[in-house]
Amino acid sequence: MSVKQPSLYFLVLVLLAGVMVVVLGGGLFGQSGAWFLQWQHQAFADLCHQMPERSFWLGGQPMAVCSRCLGIYSGFLAGWILLPLAVFFNRVQAKSVKKILSVIVIINLVDILGNLFGLWQNTLVSRFILGGLATSSAAWLFTGSFFIVNDKHKGESYGAITTGTIK
Amino acid sequence: MEQLQPVQSSNASYWTSVTVASFLFGIITFAISLLSNYAMINSEPTGSPFSPIQLIGILACLFGAFGGMLATWHYAKEYEVSIKLGKGALIGFLTGVGITIVTIILSQIWQIIDPDMVENMVDSTVASLEAMDLPSGQKQTLIDSTVQGIKSQQSIGTQLLWGIPINGILNLLTGMIGAKIFGKEEHTA
């Protein structure tokens, strides 16, 4: 297996890991002040509603983003880490991943609207899973962009000297 | 007959796409934030620093992160070129920076239009905190730090400090996704 554009892959990996540390909120660092004033919450204030009842809690503090956003970030990070393994599933074509991604995004939208209009009640875990599925499949769009398997010919004629006419 | 040649990705400037996406997403992000602020100002005290009005945010959650995807879509559509992942990442990052700058400029302009907005937000939050069931000393400390926190959140320095890295990184990711989805298949050696 060889790596293409390793600097970009590792840059994104480091940035994603950094984002994950921030989204886990002040509880990770044992911060004790009012959570809505912590720098982690300020950092994501324009990107997430940060409602505590819709967020996981860590160390007595709500995380800096809601459960769906946490799923989105952690799903992308997990998918990105697993990208080297994705090359072994090289039958998975980009078109299939795009279709899967579209279906999961639509399911997320339906879930948001259904919950908003009171048709059903989603939970922290269901929102986390749906968000995570969307971005882990988005990460798999990059299958083959960073890691490629060096194909070796292993057919039954491998190594044999052929004398016949090639048709 | 003259035939149109596709522009090579290295020659085509991406600044138009970055500017268009930055303005569009900057304006919409600012509008959502404004809507949320006024909803908070006009809501009844809830006894919590967060009001149910912020459910508005559920629909807009992560909206600002998709500017990078729009920029790469625009770039791919405009020039019909392949977009390398690194270029998609760069376009996305610059769009994130652009969105932050547009949002800050608009919020500064809005402070001229409605100079009392921040004060009204502070008053509304303080009213909610006063409705909380806490010992008076602890409540006063919380109110003081909240007032200071809200005012610092509105400062240009704080908005730049958090806006550029966070918007930049998230739009960098969506820029790469956009390059993968909308860019023509690239053939690199």
XYZ file of C-alpha atoms in Angstrom:
356
model
C 0.000 0.000 0.000
C 1.340 3.436 -0.846
C 0.288 6.884 0.353
C -0.577 9.783 -1.926
C -0.582 13.352 -0.568
C 0.451 12.251 2.947
C 0.849 15.827 4.164
C -2.783 16.664 3.341
C -4.039 13.437 4.958
C -2.122 14.065 8.192
C -2.969 17.779 8.226
C -6.682 16.941 8.090
C -6.193 14.218 10.724
C -4.511 16.676 13.118
C -7.142 19.367 12.482
C -9.980 16.892 13.068
C -8.367 15.648 16.281
C -8.020 19.274 17.431
C -11.678 19.967 16.636
C -12.682 16.848 18.593
C -10.776 18.025 21.673
C -12.610 21.353 21.529
C -16.101 19.903 20.954
C -15.766 17.684 24.032
C -16.063 20.907 26.039
C -14.756 22.192 29.336
C -15.497 18.946 31.187
C -12.502 17.351 29.487
C -10.178 19.868 31.144
C -12.023 19.937 34.462
C -13.112 23.552 33.942
C -15.512 24.677 36.651
C -16.879 28.034 35.433
C -20.271 28.595 33.805
C -20.170 26.281 30.804
C -21.884 28.690 28.409
C -18.989 31.125 28.896
C -16.221 28.595 28.311
C -13.990 29.117 25.298
C -15.061 25.799 23.773
C -18.681 26.982 23.699
C -17.664 30.370 22.320
C -15.718 28.673 19.527
C -18.800 26.820 18.266
C -21.421 29.418 19.187
C -22.166 30.308 15.546
C -22.221 26.702 14.348
C -24.419 24.886 16.847
C -27.384 25.720 19.074
C -25.440 24.114 22.008
C -28.604 23.365 23.977
C -27.484 21.448 27.088
C -30.520 19.135 27.060
C -29.606 18.089 23.499
C -25.905 17.558 24.304
C -23.885 14.835 25.973
C -22.265 15.762 29.264
C -18.666 15.115 30.268
C -17.199 15.831 33.704
C -20.364 17.607 34.840
C -20.325 19.971 31.846
C -22.275 19.806 28.589
C -20.108 19.327 25.527
C -19.547 22.353 23.293
C -21.829 20.992 20.556
C -25.108 19.048 20.451
C -25.213 15.260 20.128
C -25.805 15.323 16.347
C -22.865 17.677 15.790
C -20.718 15.492 18.059
C -21.675 12.534 15.858
C -20.820 14.561 12.755
C -17.314 15.433 13.977
C -16.497 12.071 15.518
C -17.949 10.188 12.517
C -15.739 12.101 10.114
C -12.689 11.551 12.316
C -13.435 7.814 12.599
C -13.991 7.540 8.842
C -10.768 9.450 8.192
C -8.747 7.208 10.529
C -10.213 4.129 8.830
C -9.439 5.401 5.307
C -6.328 3.189 4.977
C -8.608 0.167 5.513
C -11.068 1.400 2.897
C -8.669 0.558 0.081
C -9.207 -3.127 0.814
C -12.867 -2.607 -0.052
C -11.979 -1.240 -3.473
C -15.172 -2.632 -4.931
C -16.881 0.267 -3.169
C -17.214 2.794 -5.936
C -17.452 6.546 -5.419
C -20.955 6.544 -6.929
C -22.164 4.050 -4.325
C -20.682 6.120 -1.498
C -22.368 9.254 -2.895
C -25.723 7.428 -2.989
C -25.279 6.136 0.562
C -24.282 9.625 1.733
C -27.326 11.196 0.040
C -29.683 8.672 1.673
C -28.178 9.245 5.145
C -28.358 13.045 4.755
C -32.034 12.748 3.756
C -32.702 10.483 6.771
C -31.070 13.125 9.004
C -33.265 15.881 7.535
C -36.407 13.762 7.929
C -35.400 13.010 11.533
C -34.866 16.731 12.296
C -38.201 17.764 10.743
C -40.158 14.837 12.221
C -38.869 15.698 15.690
C -39.486 19.418 15.172
C -43.124 18.855 14.169
C -43.694 16.375 17.000
C -44.147 13.296 14.812
C -41.600 11.396 16.916
C -39.081 11.976 19.641
C -35.450 11.362 18.779
C -32.813 10.840 21.455
C -29.253 11.907 22.136
C -27.991 8.546 20.913
C -30.154 8.426 17.767
C -29.026 11.925 16.772
C -25.395 11.026 17.479
C -25.607 7.862 15.370
C -27.354 9.545 12.424
C -24.864 12.448 12.411
C -21.953 10.031 12.651
C -23.205 7.829 9.816
C -23.477 10.851 7.505
C -19.921 12.024 7.968
C -18.247 8.634 8.217
C -19.698 7.886 4.786
C -18.572 11.360 3.619
C -15.031 10.486 4.727
C -15.176 7.325 2.631
C -15.635 9.497 -0.458
C -11.860 9.836 -0.204
C -11.263 6.110 -0.666
C -8.385 5.843 -3.100
C -7.462 9.511 -2.796
C -4.787 8.966 -0.172
C -4.076 5.249 0.032
C -3.688 2.873 -2.886
C -2.894 -0.787 -3.008
C 0.008 -1.612 -5.288
C -1.599 -4.301 -7.447
C 0.429 -7.391 -8.120
C -0.619 -9.698 -10.900
C -1.629 -12.985 -9.339
C -3.499 -14.669 -12.176
C -2.991 -18.328 -12.985
C -0.481 -17.439 -15.734
C 1.526 -15.215 -13.323
C 5.247 -15.843 -13.914
C 4.692 -18.195 -16.846
C 6.309 -17.620 -20.209
C 3.549 -17.508 -22.752
C 4.161 -18.267 -26.356
C 0.658 -18.256 -27.718
C -0.871 -15.529 -29.809
C -2.547 -12.848 -27.830
C -6.140 -12.546 -28.962
C -14.612 26.661 -36.215
C -13.176 27.804 -32.933
C -13.558 25.311 -30.163
C -13.694 26.293 -26.516
C -10.888 24.753 -24.502
C -11.446 23.891 -20.866
C -9.399 26.107 -18.549
C -6.629 24.264 -16.702
C -7.184 24.125 -12.972
C -3.848 25.819 -12.273
C -4.775 28.866 -14.381
C -8.328 29.453 -13.230
C -8.669 31.897 -10.336
C -10.769 30.676 -7.443
C -11.267 34.093 -5.845
C -14.631 34.706 -7.504
C -15.964 31.441 -6.105
C -14.507 32.171 -2.664
C -16.010 35.681 -2.670
C -19.458 34.541 -3.822
C -19.639 31.751 -1.218
C -18.220 33.996 1.539
C -20.816 36.704 0.922
C -23.739 34.313 0.577
C -22.937 32.227 3.652
C -21.739 35.263 5.638
C -25.054 37.057 5.053
C -27.178 33.999 5.845
C -25.138 33.102 8.953
C -25.420 36.697 10.159
C -29.190 36.712 9.497
C -29.663 33.481 11.486
C -27.602 34.877 14.358
C -29.603 38.124 14.276
C -32.897 36.217 14.294
C -31.717 34.160 17.252
C -30.545 37.295 19.140
C -33.848 39.143 18.694
C -35.829 36.028 19.563
C -33.832 35.842 22.787
C -34.374 39.549 23.522
C -38.136 39.229 23.067
C -38.565 35.968 24.966
C -39.886 35.620 28.507
C -37.329 34.844 31.257
C -36.947 31.067 31.457
C -34.672 30.612 34.439
C -31.991 29.296 32.104
C -29.264 31.003 30.074
C -30.725 29.214 27.052
C -34.198 29.845 25.701
C -36.417 27.412 23.748
C -36.330 29.978 20.929
C -32.861 28.682 20.210
C -34.562 25.704 18.587
C -34.210 27.935 15.494
C -30.587 26.918 15.634
C -31.428 23.234 15.207
C -32.425 23.859 11.606
C -29.402 26.030 11.006
C -26.939 23.779 12.836
C -23.601 23.638 11.021
C -24.990 25.705 8.146
C -21.920 27.956 8.074
C -19.668 24.962 7.422
C -21.037 24.381 3.936
C -19.607 27.511 2.322
C -16.556 25.556 1.205
C -18.750 23.101 -0.638
C -20.616 25.906 -2.424
C -17.326 27.560 -3.401
C -15.907 24.368 -4.935
C -19.224 23.684 -6.702
C -19.164 27.206 -8.162
C -15.520 26.840 -9.177
C -16.085 23.460 -10.827
C -19.221 24.675 -12.621
C -17.683 27.957 -13.758
C -14.461 26.591 -15.199
C -15.269 22.914 -15.777
C -11.940 21.867 -14.347
C -10.721 19.062 -12.155
C -10.124 20.202 -8.597
C -7.296 18.620 -6.671
C -8.112 17.893 -3.045
C -5.473 20.354 -1.840
C -7.013 23.108 -3.939
C -10.498 22.208 -2.658
C -9.142 22.439 0.886
C -7.580 25.844 0.181
C -10.767 27.183 -1.437
C -12.770 25.908 1.547
C -10.395 27.408 4.120
C -10.401 30.809 2.407
C -14.194 30.692 2.212
C -14.348 30.004 5.965
C -12.125 33.030 6.603
C -14.293 35.076 4.213
C -17.514 34.042 5.988
C -16.023 35.138 9.327
C -14.965 38.521 7.933
C -18.341 39.155 6.254
C -20.193 38.210 9.458
C -18.010 40.527 11.573
C -18.437 43.453 9.146
C -22.217 42.972 9.105
C -22.401 42.752 12.893
C -20.385 45.988 13.187
C -22.756 47.686 10.734
C -25.719 46.349 12.734
C -24.323 47.934 15.891
C -24.748 51.298 14.150
C -28.302 50.416 13.081
C -29.312 49.084 16.508
C -26.732 50.134 19.114
C -28.890 48.755 21.964
C -29.007 45.158 20.731
C -26.102 43.896 22.864
C -27.425 45.710 25.945
C -30.891 44.234 25.356
C -29.359 40.757 25.013
C -27.516 41.270 28.295
C -30.739 42.465 29.998
C -32.692 39.483 28.662
C -30.048 36.996 29.812
C -29.766 38.657 33.226
C -33.572 38.478 33.617
C -33.409 34.744 32.859
C -30.561 34.214 35.299
C -32.412 36.122 38.016
C -35.294 33.676 37.616
C -32.914 30.812 38.422
C -33.177 29.101 41.774
C -29.697 29.875 43.130
C -28.252 31.441 46.330
C -28.038 35.223 45.834
C -24.219 35.442 46.098
C -23.722 32.684 43.556
C -26.379 34.205 41.312
C -24.680 37.609 41.333
C -21.305 36.061 40.452
C -22.953 34.182 37.594
C -24.693 37.335 36.341
C -21.459 39.352 36.451
C -19.466 36.742 34.536
C -22.310 36.287 32.024
C -22.531 40.008 31.303
C -18.764 40.133 30.788
C -18.911 36.978 28.621
C -21.689 38.264 26.326
C -19.883 41.565 25.796
C -16.597 39.825 25.010
C -18.377 37.468 22.575
C -19.471 40.512 20.571
C -15.942 41.951 20.285
C -14.142 41.803 16.943
C -11.096 40.147 18.537
C -13.090 37.231 19.990
C -15.028 36.720 16.773
C -11.788 36.623 14.770
C -10.056 34.406 17.337
C -12.697 31.655 17.114
C -14.243 32.355 13.740
C -11.156 32.041 11.561
C -9.808 28.702 12.824
C -13.159 26.974 13.354
C -14.901 28.246 10.205
C -11.636 27.781 8.311
C -11.197 24.138 9.342
C -14.833 23.119 8.824
C -15.033 24.801 5.427
C -11.676 23.248 4.517
C -13.306 19.850 5.061
C -16.439 20.701 3.081
C -14.233 22.215 0.373
C -12.462 18.875 0.038
C -15.791 17.030 -0.030
C -17.001 19.489 -2.672
C -13.857 18.906 -4.742
C -14.519 15.173 -4.563
C -18.213 15.453 -5.453
C -18.289 18.299 -7.974
C -14.789 18.320 -9.464
C -14.198 16.307 -12.588
C -12.246 13.119 -12.033
C -8.607 14.041 -11.669
C -5.818 11.965 -13.126
C -2.686 12.528 -11.118
C 0.484 10.540 -11.578
